[in-house]
PDB file of C-alpha atoms in Angstrom:
ATOM      1  CA  MET A1158      -0.204  17.454  12.020  1.00 75.00           C
ATOM      2  CA  GLU A1159      -2.018  19.327  14.757  1.00 80.00           C
ATOM      3  CA  GLY A1160      -4.861  17.420  16.361  1.00 93.00           C
ATOM      4  CA  ILE A1161      -3.846  13.957  15.132  1.00 98.00           C
ATOM      5  CA  LYS A1162      -3.910  11.574  18.089  1.00 98.00           C
ATOM      6  CA  HIS A1163      -1.771   8.481  18.482  1.00 98.00           C
ATOM      7  CA  ARG A1164      -2.369   5.307  20.455  1.00 98.00           C
ATOM      8  CA  ARG A1165      -1.420   1.641  20.557  1.00 98.00           C
ATOM      9  CA  VAL A1166      -4.069  -1.045  20.480  1.00 98.00           C
ATOM     10  CA  GLU A1167      -3.862  -4.825  20.783  1.00 98.00           C
ATOM     11  CA  VAL A1168      -4.996  -6.639  17.641  1.00 98.00           C
ATOM     12  CA  ASN A1169      -4.570 -10.243  16.584  1.00 97.00           C
ATOM     13  CA  GLY A1170      -1.689 -10.878  19.002  1.00 97.00           C
ATOM     14  CA  ILE A1171       0.358  -7.747  18.203  1.00 98.00           C
ATOM     15  CA  GLY A1172       0.504  -4.134  19.326  1.00 98.00           C
ATOM     16  CA  MET A1173      -0.569  -1.754  16.559  1.00 98.00           C
ATOM     17  CA  HIS A1174       0.101   1.973  16.365  1.00 98.00           C
ATOM     18  CA  VAL A1175      -2.853   4.007  15.135  1.00 98.00           C
ATOM     19  CA  ALA A1176      -3.048   7.674  14.108  1.00 98.00           C
ATOM     20  CA  GLU A1177      -6.529   9.179  14.113  1.00 98.00           C
ATOM     21  CA  LYS A1178      -8.531  12.377  14.076  1.00 98.00           C
ATOM     22  CA  GLY A1179     -12.238  13.088  14.365  1.00 97.00           C
ATOM     23  CA  GLU A1180     -14.649  11.472  16.782  1.00 88.00           C
ATOM     24  CA  GLY A1181     -18.176  10.209  16.491  1.00 90.00           C
ATOM     25  CA  GLY A1182     -18.408  10.176  12.702  1.00 96.00           C
ATOM     26  CA  PRO A1183     -18.224   7.246  10.305  1.00 98.00           C
ATOM     27  CA  VAL A1184     -14.829   5.531  10.379  1.00 98.00           C
ATOM     28  CA  VAL A1185     -12.551   5.715   7.337  1.00 98.00           C
ATOM     29  CA  LEU A1186      -9.728   3.181   7.691  1.00 99.00           C
ATOM     30  CA  MET A1187      -6.682   4.052   5.539  1.00 99.00           C
ATOM     31  CA  LEU A1188      -4.025   1.452   4.695  1.00 99.00           C
ATOM     32  CA  HIS A1189      -0.554   2.509   3.546  1.00 98.00           C
ATOM     33  CA  GLY A1190       1.835   0.823   1.128  1.00 98.00           C
ATOM     34  CA  PHE A1191       5.569   0.139   0.796  1.00 98.00           C
ATOM     35  CA  PRO A1192       7.816   1.696   2.006  1.00 97.00           C
ATOM     36  CA  GLU A1193       5.458   3.936   3.924  1.00 98.00           C
ATOM     37  CA  LEU A1194       3.652   4.532   7.226  1.00 98.00           C
ATOM     38  CA  TRP A1195       0.426   6.008   8.586  1.00 98.00           C
ATOM     39  CA  TYR A1196       2.125   9.331   7.733  1.00 98.00           C
ATOM     40  CA  SER A1197       1.377   8.823   4.030  1.00 98.00           C
ATOM     41  CA  TRP A1198      -2.254   9.659   4.871  1.00 98.00           C
ATOM     42  CA  ARG A1199      -1.435  12.827   6.863  1.00 98.00           C
ATOM     43  CA  HIS A1200      -3.335  15.093   4.451  1.00 98.00           C
ATOM     44  CA  GLN A1201      -6.362  12.807   4.159  1.00 98.00           C
ATOM     45  CA  ILE A1202      -6.617  12.409   7.946  1.00 98.00           C
ATOM     46  CA  ILE A1203      -6.956  16.181   8.314  1.00 97.00           C
ATOM     47  CA  GLY A1204      -9.282  16.572   5.331  1.00 97.00           C
ATOM     48  CA  LEU A1205     -11.663  13.737   6.235  1.00 98.00           C
ATOM     49  CA  ALA A1206     -11.847  14.728   9.907  1.00 97.00           C
ATOM     50  CA  ALA A1207     -12.762  18.269   8.866  1.00 97.00           C
ATOM     51  CA  LYS A1208     -15.787  16.818   7.058  1.00 97.00           C
ATOM     52  CA  GLY A1209     -17.029  14.930  10.103  1.00 97.00           C
ATOM     53  CA  TYR A1210     -15.381  11.536   9.568  1.00 98.00           C
ATOM     54  CA  HIS A1211     -13.286   9.554  12.053  1.00 98.00           C
ATOM     55  CA  ALA A1212     -10.081   9.092  10.052  1.00 98.00           C
ATOM     56  CA  VAL A1213      -7.925   6.162  11.187  1.00 98.00           C
ATOM     57  CA  ALA A1214      -4.513   5.255   9.727  1.00 98.00           C
ATOM     58  CA  PRO A1215      -2.501   2.443  11.343  1.00 98.00           C
ATOM     59  CA  ASP A1216       1.098   1.491  10.826  1.00 98.00           C
ATOM     60  CA  LEU A1217       0.569  -1.964   9.331  1.00 98.00           C
ATOM     61  CA  ARG A1218       2.202  -5.066  10.800  1.00 98.00           C
ATOM     62  CA  GLY A1219       6.000  -4.801  10.523  1.00 98.00           C
ATOM     63  CA  TYR A1220       5.996  -1.028  10.001  1.00 98.00           C
ATOM     64  CA  GLY A1221       6.794   1.971  12.177  1.00 98.00           C
ATOM     65  CA  ASP A1222       5.531   1.775  15.747  1.00 98.00           C
ATOM     66  CA  THR A1223       3.508  -1.411  15.162  1.00 98.00           C
ATOM     67  CA  ASP A1224       5.027  -4.724  16.213  1.00 98.00           C
ATOM     68  CA  ALA A1225       7.078  -6.667  13.684  1.00 98.00           C
ATOM     69  CA  PRO A1226       6.953 -10.459  14.175  1.00 98.00           C
ATOM     70  CA  ALA A1227      10.275 -12.152  13.440  1.00 97.00           C
ATOM     71  CA  ALA A1228       8.982 -15.029  11.282  1.00 98.00           C
ATOM     72  CA  ILE A1229       8.316 -14.408   7.581  1.00 98.00           C
ATOM     73  CA  SER A1230       5.238 -16.625   7.902  1.00 98.00           C
ATOM     74  CA  GLY A1231       3.777 -14.026  10.272  1.00 98.00           C
ATOM     75  CA  TYR A1232       3.116 -11.728   7.299  1.00 98.00           C
ATOM     76  CA  SER A1233       0.640 -13.888   5.420  1.00 98.00           C
ATOM     77  CA  MET A1234      -2.479 -12.298   3.992  1.00 98.00           C
ATOM     78  CA  PHE A1235      -4.485 -13.998   6.722  1.00 98.00           C
ATOM     79  CA  HIS A1236      -2.407 -12.222   9.381  1.00 98.00           C
ATOM     80  CA  LEU A1237      -2.694  -8.861   7.624  1.00 98.00           C
ATOM     81  CA  VAL A1238      -6.458  -9.094   7.148  1.00 98.00           C
ATOM     82  CA  GLY A1239      -6.855 -10.520  10.646  1.00 98.00           C
ATOM     83  CA  ASP A1240      -5.159  -7.423  12.061  1.00 98.00           C
ATOM     84  CA  LEU A1241      -7.708  -5.201  10.322  1.00 98.00           C
ATOM     85  CA  VAL A1242     -10.756  -7.195  11.369  1.00 98.00           C
ATOM     86  CA  ALA A1243      -9.496  -6.985  14.948  1.00 98.00           C
ATOM     87  CA  LEU A1244      -8.843  -3.232  14.576  1.00 98.00           C
ATOM     88  CA  ILE A1245     -12.370  -2.646  13.260  1.00 98.00           C
ATOM     89  CA  ASN A1246     -13.672  -4.459  16.335  1.00 98.00           C
ATOM     90  CA  VAL A1247     -11.401  -2.418  18.655  1.00 98.00           C
ATOM     91  CA  LEU A1248     -12.821   0.721  17.081  1.00 98.00           C
ATOM     92  CA  GLY A1249     -16.273  -0.505  18.081  1.00 97.00           C
ATOM     93  CA  GLN A1250     -17.514  -0.719  14.504  1.00 98.00           C
ATOM     94  CA  GLU A1251     -19.562  -3.248  12.591  1.00 97.00           C
ATOM     95  CA  GLN A1252     -18.545  -1.713   9.248  1.00 98.00           C
ATOM     96  CA  VAL A1253     -16.081   0.923   8.068  1.00 98.00           C
ATOM     97  CA  PHE A1254     -15.075   2.689   4.883  1.00 99.00           C
ATOM     98  CA  VAL A1255     -11.684   1.458   3.655  1.00 99.00           C
ATOM     99  CA  VAL A1256      -9.079   3.294   1.567  1.00 99.00           C
ATOM    100  CA  GLY A1257      -5.922   1.467   0.460  1.00 98.00           C
ATOM    101  CA  HIS A1258      -2.787   2.279  -1.481  1.00 98.00           C
ATOM    102  CA  ASP A1259      -0.147  -0.091  -2.898  1.00 98.00           C
ATOM    103  CA  TRP A1260       0.228  -2.994  -0.410  1.00 98.00           C
ATOM    104  CA  GLY A1261      -2.572  -1.406   1.575  1.00 98.00           C
ATOM    105  CA  ALA A1262      -4.761  -1.784  -1.500  1.00 98.00           C
ATOM    106  CA  LEU A1263      -3.823  -5.468  -1.825  1.00 98.00           C
ATOM    107  CA  VAL A1264      -4.728  -6.056   1.810  1.00 98.00           C
ATOM    108  CA  ALA A1265      -7.953  -4.084   1.343  1.00 98.00           C
ATOM    109  CA  TRP A1266      -8.977  -6.206  -1.675  1.00 98.00           C
ATOM    110  CA  ASN A1267      -8.496  -9.334   0.417  1.00 98.00           C
ATOM    111  CA  LEU A1268     -10.315  -7.866   3.409  1.00 98.00           C
ATOM    112  CA  CYS A1269     -13.263  -7.236   1.083  1.00 98.00           C
ATOM    113  CA  MET A1270     -13.009 -10.728  -0.397  1.00 98.00           C
ATOM    114  CA  PHE A1271     -12.821 -12.473   3.006  1.00 98.00           C
ATOM    115  CA  ARG A1272     -15.106 -10.203   5.048  1.00 98.00           C
ATOM    116  CA  PRO A1273     -17.283  -7.986   2.830  1.00 98.00           C
ATOM    117  CA  ASP A1274     -19.616  -7.591   5.805  1.00 98.00           C
ATOM    118  CA  LYS A1275     -16.964  -5.367   7.446  1.00 98.00           C
ATOM    119  CA  VAL A1276     -16.654  -2.830   4.596  1.00 98.00           C
ATOM    120  CA  LYS A1277     -19.284  -0.234   3.630  1.00 98.00           C
ATOM    121  CA  ALA A1278     -17.367   0.888   0.558  1.00 98.00           C
ATOM    122  CA  LEU A1279     -13.808   0.795  -0.768  1.00 98.00           C
ATOM    123  CA  VAL A1280     -11.555   3.357  -2.432  1.00 99.00           C
ATOM    124  CA  ASN A1281      -8.339   1.733  -3.678  1.00 98.00           C
ATOM    125  CA  LEU A1282      -5.340   3.504  -5.159  1.00 98.00           C
ATOM    126  CA  SER A1283      -2.697   2.209  -7.599  1.00 98.00           C
ATOM    127  CA  VAL A1284      -3.148  -1.568  -7.352  1.00 98.00           C
ATOM    128  CA  ALA A1285      -6.127  -3.130  -9.136  1.00 98.00           C
ATOM    129  CA  PHE A1286      -7.692  -6.380  -7.951  1.00 97.00           C
ATOM    130  CA  MET A1287      -6.364  -9.345  -9.874  1.00 90.00           C
ATOM    131  CA  ARG A1288      -7.805 -12.809  -9.525  1.00 89.00           C
ATOM    132  CA  ARG A1289      -5.429 -15.516  -8.384  1.00 95.00           C
ATOM    133  CA  ASN A1290      -3.791 -17.191 -11.377  1.00 95.00           C
ATOM    134  CA  PRO A1291      -3.844 -20.941 -10.635  1.00 96.00           C
ATOM    135  CA  ALA A1292      -1.183 -21.542 -13.294  1.00 95.00           C
ATOM    136  CA  ALA A1293       1.627 -19.362 -11.948  1.00 95.00           C
ATOM    137  CA  LYS A1294       3.018 -18.287  -8.597  1.00 97.00           C
ATOM    138  CA  PRO A1295       3.442 -14.502  -8.574  1.00 97.00           C
ATOM    139  CA  VAL A1296       7.188 -14.318  -7.870  1.00 97.00           C
ATOM    140  CA  ASP A1297       7.854 -16.946 -10.542  1.00 97.00           C
ATOM    141  CA  TYR A1298       5.714 -14.933 -12.960  1.00 95.00           C
ATOM    142  CA  PHE A1299       7.594 -11.688 -12.279  1.00 94.00           C
ATOM    143  CA  ARG A1300      10.940 -13.463 -12.553  1.00 96.00           C
ATOM    144  CA  SER A1301      10.002 -14.912 -15.955  1.00 95.00           C
ATOM    145  CA  LEU A1302       8.809 -11.497 -17.099  1.00 92.00           C
ATOM    146  CA  TYR A1303      11.540  -9.205 -15.777  1.00 93.00           C
ATOM    147  CA  GLY A1304      14.469 -11.295 -14.492  1.00 95.00           C
ATOM    148  CA  GLU A1305      16.305 -11.535 -11.178  1.00 95.00           C
ATOM    149  CA  ASN A1306      16.945  -7.795 -10.764  1.00 95.00           C
ATOM    150  CA  TYR A1307      13.247  -6.927 -10.658  1.00 95.00           C
ATOM    151  CA  TYR A1308      12.634  -5.479  -7.196  1.00 96.00           C
ATOM    152  CA  ILE A1309      10.138  -8.162  -6.109  1.00 97.00           C
ATOM    153  CA  CYS A1310      12.642 -10.877  -7.035  1.00 97.00           C
ATOM    154  CA  ARG A1311      15.510  -9.073  -5.313  1.00 97.00           C
ATOM    155  CA  PHE A1312      13.424  -8.870  -2.130  1.00 98.00           C
ATOM    156  CA  GLN A1313      12.984 -12.636  -1.790  1.00 98.00           C
ATOM    157  CA  GLU A1314      16.159 -13.874  -0.065  1.00 97.00           C
ATOM    158  CA  PRO A1315      16.154 -12.921   3.639  1.00 97.00           C
ATOM    159  CA  GLY A1316      18.785 -10.404   4.624  1.00 97.00           C
ATOM    160  CA  VAL A1317      20.172  -9.710   1.154  1.00 96.00           C
ATOM    161  CA  ILE A1318      18.315  -6.526   0.195  1.00 97.00           C
ATOM    162  CA  GLU A1319      18.548  -5.295   3.790  1.00 97.00           C
ATOM    163  CA  ALA A1320      22.348  -5.525   3.535  1.00 95.00           C
ATOM    164  CA  ASP A1321      22.285  -3.680   0.205  1.00 94.00           C
ATOM    165  CA  PHE A1322      20.159  -0.880   1.676  1.00 95.00           C
ATOM    166  CA  ALA A1323      22.489  -0.638   4.688  1.00 94.00           C
ATOM    167  CA  ARG A1324      25.403   0.425   2.439  1.00 92.00           C
ATOM    168  CA  VAL A1325      23.851   3.888   2.076  1.00 93.00           C
ATOM    169  CA  THR A1326      21.686   6.063   4.320  1.00 95.00           C
ATOM    170  CA  THR A1327      18.044   5.296   4.984  1.00 96.00           C
ATOM    171  CA  LYS A1328      17.250   8.833   3.898  1.00 96.00           C
ATOM    172  CA  GLN A1329      18.791   8.142   0.471  1.00 96.00           C
ATOM    173  CA  ILE A1330      16.683   4.989   0.109  1.00 95.00           C
ATOM    174  CA  PHE A1331      13.534   6.997   0.798  1.00 96.00           C
ATOM    175  CA  LYS A1332      14.440   9.782  -1.574  1.00 96.00           C
ATOM    176  CA  LYS A1333      15.126   7.202  -4.281  1.00 94.00           C
ATOM    177  CA  PHE A1334      11.788   5.419  -3.777  1.00 95.00           C
ATOM    178  CA  LEU A1335       9.569   8.448  -3.188  1.00 96.00           C
ATOM    179  CA  THR A1336      10.883  10.429  -6.170  1.00 94.00           C
ATOM    180  CA  PHE A1337      10.725   7.440  -8.544  1.00 90.00           C
ATOM    181  CA  ARG A1338       8.649   8.368 -11.610  1.00 88.00           C
ATOM    182  CA  ASP A1339       9.701   5.887 -14.296  1.00 83.00           C
ATOM    183  CA  PRO A1340       6.523   3.938 -15.141  1.00 86.00           C
ATOM    184  CA  SER A1341       8.472   1.134 -16.795  1.00 79.00           C
ATOM    185  CA  ASP A1342       9.401  -0.766 -13.579  1.00 76.00           C
ATOM    186  CA  ILE A1343      11.822  -0.891 -10.649  1.00 89.00           C
ATOM    187  CA  PHE A1344      15.015  -2.829 -11.129  1.00 93.00           C
ATOM    188  CA  ILE A1345      17.574  -3.061  -8.329  1.00 93.00           C
ATOM    189  CA  PRO A1346      20.958  -4.231  -9.618  1.00 91.00           C
ATOM    190  CA  LYS A1347      23.185  -5.991  -7.123  1.00 88.00           C
ATOM    191  CA  GLU A1348      25.644  -3.095  -7.225  1.00 86.00           C
ATOM    192  CA  ASP A1349      25.344   0.678  -7.435  1.00 83.00           C
ATOM    193  CA  TRP A1350      21.546   1.071  -7.260  1.00 89.00           C
ATOM    194  CA  VAL A1351      22.259   3.909  -4.848  1.00 88.00           C
ATOM    195  CA  LEU A1352      25.721   5.387  -4.400  1.00 86.00           C
ATOM    196  CA  PRO A1353      26.878   7.197  -1.231  1.00 85.00           C
ATOM    197  CA  ASP A1354      26.968  10.583  -2.990  1.00 84.00           C
ATOM    198  CA  ASP A1355      23.644  10.262  -4.838  1.00 87.00           C
ATOM    199  CA  GLU A1356      21.071  13.006  -4.268  1.00 87.00           C
ATOM    200  CA  TRP A1357      17.583  13.538  -5.682  1.00 91.00           C
ATOM    201  CA  PRO A1358      15.753  16.872  -5.755  1.00 92.00           C
ATOM    202  CA  LEU A1359      12.453  16.678  -3.909  1.00 96.00           C
ATOM    203  CA  PRO A1360       9.187  17.476  -5.699  1.00 96.00           C
ATOM    204  CA  ALA A1361       6.931  20.210  -4.331  1.00 96.00           C
ATOM    205  CA  TRP A1362       4.674  17.680  -2.591  1.00 97.00           C
ATOM    206  CA  LEU A1363       7.489  16.152  -0.521  1.00 97.00           C
ATOM    207  CA  SER A1364       9.537  18.053   2.062  1.00 97.00           C
ATOM    208  CA  GLU A1365      12.784  17.220   3.850  1.00 97.00           C
ATOM    209  CA  GLU A1366      10.671  16.965   6.996  1.00 97.00           C
ATOM    210  CA  ASP A1367       8.500  14.319   5.358  1.00 97.00           C
ATOM    211  CA  VAL A1368      11.519  12.294   4.235  1.00 98.00           C
ATOM    212  CA  ASN A1369      13.013  12.604   7.710  1.00 97.00           C
ATOM    213  CA  TYR A1370       9.846  11.221   9.312  1.00 98.00           C
ATOM    214  CA  PHE A1371       9.904   8.096   7.153  1.00 98.00           C
ATOM    215  CA  SER A1372      13.647   7.535   7.350  1.00 98.00           C
ATOM    216  CA  ASN A1373      13.854   8.072  11.124  1.00 98.00           C
ATOM    217  CA  LYS A1374      11.199   5.409  11.724  1.00 98.00           C
ATOM    218  CA  PHE A1375      12.823   2.929   9.345  1.00 98.00           C
ATOM    219  CA  GLU A1376      16.255   3.535  10.868  1.00 97.00           C
ATOM    220  CA  LYS A1377      14.804   2.220  14.122  1.00 97.00           C
ATOM    221  CA  THR A1378      12.916  -0.747  12.659  1.00 97.00           C
ATOM    222  CA  GLY A1379      14.875  -1.652   9.543  1.00 97.00           C
ATOM    223  CA  PHE A1380      13.156  -2.799   6.344  1.00 98.00           C
ATOM    224  CA  THR A1381      12.693  -6.498   7.108  1.00 98.00           C
ATOM    225  CA  GLY A1382       9.085  -6.357   8.330  1.00 98.00           C
ATOM    226  CA  ALA A1383       8.002  -4.360   5.293  1.00 98.00           C
ATOM    227  CA  ILE A1384       9.894  -6.594   2.847  1.00 98.00           C
ATOM    228  CA  ASN A1385       8.452  -9.752   4.412  1.00 98.00           C
ATOM    229  CA  TYR A1386       5.155  -8.904   2.685  1.00 98.00           C
ATOM    230  CA  TYR A1387       6.905  -9.630  -0.624  1.00 98.00           C
ATOM    231  CA  ARG A1388       8.459 -12.800   0.782  1.00 98.00           C
ATOM    232  CA  CYS A1389       4.946 -14.124   1.407  1.00 98.00           C
ATOM    233  CA  LEU A1390       3.710 -13.628  -2.147  1.00 98.00           C
ATOM    234  CA  ASN A1391       4.202 -17.244  -3.198  1.00 98.00           C
ATOM    235  CA  SER A1392       2.998 -18.719   0.079  1.00 98.00           C
ATOM    236  CA  ASN A1393      -0.090 -16.476  -0.102  1.00 98.00           C
ATOM    237  CA  TRP A1394      -0.718 -17.879  -3.580  1.00 98.00           C
ATOM    238  CA  GLU A1395      -0.813 -21.349  -2.020  1.00 98.00           C
ATOM    239  CA  LEU A1396      -2.957 -20.303   0.952  1.00 98.00           C
ATOM    240  CA  LEU A1397      -5.483 -18.445  -1.197  1.00 98.00           C
ATOM    241  CA  ALA A1398      -6.250 -21.409  -3.464  1.00 98.00           C
ATOM    242  CA  PRO A1399      -9.791 -21.707  -2.022  1.00 98.00           C
ATOM    243  CA  TRP A1400     -10.554 -18.187  -3.321  1.00 97.00           C
ATOM    244  CA  THR A1401      -9.564 -18.935  -6.917  1.00 97.00           C
ATOM    245  CA  GLY A1402     -12.191 -17.230  -9.081  1.00 96.00           C
ATOM    246  CA  ALA A1403     -13.702 -15.247  -6.201  1.00 97.00           C
ATOM    247  CA  GLN A1404     -15.061 -11.747  -6.753  1.00 97.00           C
ATOM    248  CA  VAL A1405     -14.867  -8.620  -4.587  1.00 98.00           C
ATOM    249  CA  LYS A1406     -18.476  -7.638  -3.907  1.00 98.00           C
ATOM    250  CA  VAL A1407     -18.123  -4.265  -2.209  1.00 98.00           C
ATOM    251  CA  PRO A1408     -18.952  -0.844  -3.744  1.00 98.00           C
ATOM    252  CA  THR A1409     -15.600   0.324  -5.104  1.00 98.00           C
ATOM    253  CA  LYS A1410     -13.825   3.311  -6.605  1.00 98.00           C
ATOM    254  CA  PHE A1411     -10.361   2.887  -8.127  1.00 98.00           C
ATOM    255  CA  ILE A1412      -7.807   5.658  -8.718  1.00 98.00           C
ATOM    256  CA  VAL A1413      -4.407   5.413 -10.408  1.00 98.00           C
ATOM    257  CA  GLY A1414      -1.825   7.815 -11.830  1.00 98.00           C
ATOM    258  CA  ASP A1415      -0.884   7.404 -15.467  1.00 97.00           C
ATOM    259  CA  LEU A1416       2.821   7.450 -14.482  1.00 96.00           C
ATOM    260  CA  ASP A1417       2.367   4.718 -11.874  1.00 97.00           C
ATOM    261  CA  LEU A1418       4.373   1.591 -12.666  1.00 94.00           C
ATOM    262  CA  THR A1419       1.321  -0.484 -11.634  1.00 95.00           C
ATOM    263  CA  TYR A1420      -0.592   1.100 -14.542  1.00 97.00           C
ATOM    264  CA  HIS A1421       2.000  -0.245 -16.982  1.00 95.00           C
ATOM    265  CA  TYR A1422       2.034  -3.952 -16.138  1.00 92.00           C
ATOM    266  CA  PRO A1423       1.462  -6.063 -19.263  1.00 92.00           C
ATOM    267  CA  GLY A1424      -2.239  -6.055 -20.127  1.00 94.00           C
ATOM    268  CA  ILE A1425      -3.341  -4.042 -17.091  1.00 96.00           C
ATOM    269  CA  GLN A1426      -4.851  -1.075 -18.954  1.00 98.00           C
ATOM    270  CA  ASP A1427      -7.023  -3.325 -21.101  1.00 98.00           C
ATOM    271  CA  PHE A1428      -8.042  -5.205 -17.945  1.00 97.00           C
ATOM    272  CA  ILE A1429      -9.001  -1.993 -16.132  1.00 98.00           C
ATOM    273  CA  HIS A1430     -10.819  -0.285 -19.015  1.00 98.00           C
ATOM    274  CA  LYS A1431     -12.269  -3.084 -21.160  1.00 97.00           C
ATOM    275  CA  GLY A1432     -14.426  -5.052 -18.768  1.00 96.00           C
ATOM    276  CA  GLY A1433     -12.115  -7.459 -16.961  1.00 97.00           C
ATOM    277  CA  PHE A1434     -11.887  -5.375 -13.798  1.00 98.00           C
ATOM    278  CA  LYS A1435     -15.660  -4.902 -13.641  1.00 98.00           C
ATOM    279  CA  GLN A1436     -16.103  -8.643 -14.039  1.00 97.00           C
ATOM    280  CA  VAL A1437     -14.058  -9.446 -10.916  1.00 98.00           C
ATOM    281  CA  VAL A1438     -15.253  -6.383  -8.955  1.00 98.00           C
ATOM    282  CA  PRO A1439     -18.921  -6.275 -10.027  1.00 98.00           C
ATOM    283  CA  PHE A1440     -19.773  -3.284  -7.806  1.00 98.00           C
ATOM    284  CA  LEU A1441     -16.937  -1.188  -9.253  1.00 98.00           C
ATOM    285  CA  GLN A1442     -18.566   2.214  -9.746  1.00 98.00           C
ATOM    286  CA  ASP A1443     -15.775   4.509 -10.846  1.00 97.00           C
ATOM    287  CA  VAL A1444     -12.249   4.367 -12.317  1.00 98.00           C
ATOM    288  CA  VAL A1445     -10.161   7.545 -12.262  1.00 98.00           C
ATOM    289  CA  VAL A1446      -6.828   7.899 -14.102  1.00 98.00           C
ATOM    290  CA  MET A1447      -4.968  11.021 -12.956  1.00 98.00           C
ATOM    291  CA  GLU A1448      -2.722  12.501 -15.636  1.00 97.00           C
ATOM    292  CA  GLY A1449       0.924  13.219 -14.883  1.00 97.00           C
ATOM    293  CA  VAL A1450       0.747  11.539 -11.465  1.00 97.00           C
ATOM    294  CA  GLY A1451       3.114   8.858 -10.176  1.00 97.00           C
ATOM    295  CA  HIS A1452       2.836   6.040  -7.689  1.00 97.00           C
ATOM    296  CA  PHE A1453       2.621   7.916  -4.371  1.00 98.00           C
ATOM    297  CA  ILE A1454      -0.666   9.416  -5.448  1.00 98.00           C
ATOM    298  CA  ASN A1455      -2.182  10.220  -2.035  1.00 98.00           C
ATOM    299  CA  GLN A1456       0.885  12.298  -1.173  1.00 98.00           C
ATOM    300  CA  GLU A1457       1.436  13.831  -4.615  1.00 98.00           C
ATOM    301  CA  LYS A1458      -2.199  14.920  -5.067  1.00 98.00           C
ATOM    302  CA  PRO A1459      -3.445  15.052  -1.463  1.00 98.00           C
ATOM    303  CA  HIS A1460      -6.401  17.389  -1.818  1.00 98.00           C
ATOM    304  CA  GLU A1461      -7.676  15.781  -5.008  1.00 98.00           C
ATOM    305  CA  ILE A1462      -7.498  12.320  -3.423  1.00 98.00           C
ATOM    306  CA  THR A1463      -9.315  13.553  -0.320  1.00 98.00           C
ATOM    307  CA  GLU A1464     -12.072  14.958  -2.541  1.00 98.00           C
ATOM    308  CA  HIS A1465     -12.303  11.719  -4.539  1.00 98.00           C
ATOM    309  CA  ILE A1466     -12.685   9.757  -1.287  1.00 98.00           C
ATOM    310  CA  LEU A1467     -15.318  12.131   0.074  1.00 98.00           C
ATOM    311  CA  ASN A1468     -17.318  12.249  -3.157  1.00 98.00           C
ATOM    312  CA  PHE A1469     -17.556   8.457  -3.147  1.00 98.00           C
ATOM    313  CA  ILE A1470     -18.172   7.594   0.503  1.00 98.00           C
ATOM    314  CA  GLN A1471     -20.791  10.334   0.913  1.00 97.00           C
ATOM    315  CA  LYS A1472     -23.075   8.139  -1.231  1.00 96.00           C
ATOM    316  CA  PHE A1473     -23.329   5.519   1.510  1.00 97.00           C
TER     317      PHE A1473
END
């Protein structure tokens, strides 16, 4: 990670940790997912900076070395997008390129919906933009579809999943999540999801050092800040009522692995490939499905993702 600089900046009432490399070039703002950190973009930071870009990857609110407000309500989509608008201003920019993955992609979609003037172009990974469904709150929808043991449902009650995770080591939790490759879905039973003696062999793209970086940070912070994003899903549904039917009008490229659980939600492949996605993201220019690739796509295929980002943003 040689040459990556770290600093804390004040944004939207919190202190935010930012990792960055490259000066003077166009800014590429990269937004991580769950349960991750700026570190998920380590390869892209190096690769983009080498091509003359100013690569910036924050720890999002509640993660890593960024502040974690205590109240669940402090993790609304308005707070998350507000942090990014403030960060763009701190960076001295009118507009930036944005790259998002997982929760970072969700926040990026909403940034583009609320403030398209701030985004030159968007590359989102794993999570497609879905219009708000006025007929169903998201957690209620997932519960009806998958039941109480679906991970999003298990995350809802404060303190419960944190206590479950605390029964084993943080390192085991990370190995379980980061090596997960079953595209069907994540279910977390109330007992024995991870046992004290469980071990998972690491794939070639993930080292013990990488796992240690994530787990050491989360041992200090706990998981509550990160999980509070999920606890705001239903309240965000209420808050975002004024944007029902809104489109994302930013030039966009979308990339997903064919083993990603997000690519196997009911109806999602038809939505992505048969016109629905293009209808809600009218400036969608490219959809890439990477074969044999799982959810943590920017870490599993780092050089390919860097090239996909570069090939797209160089147009603008």
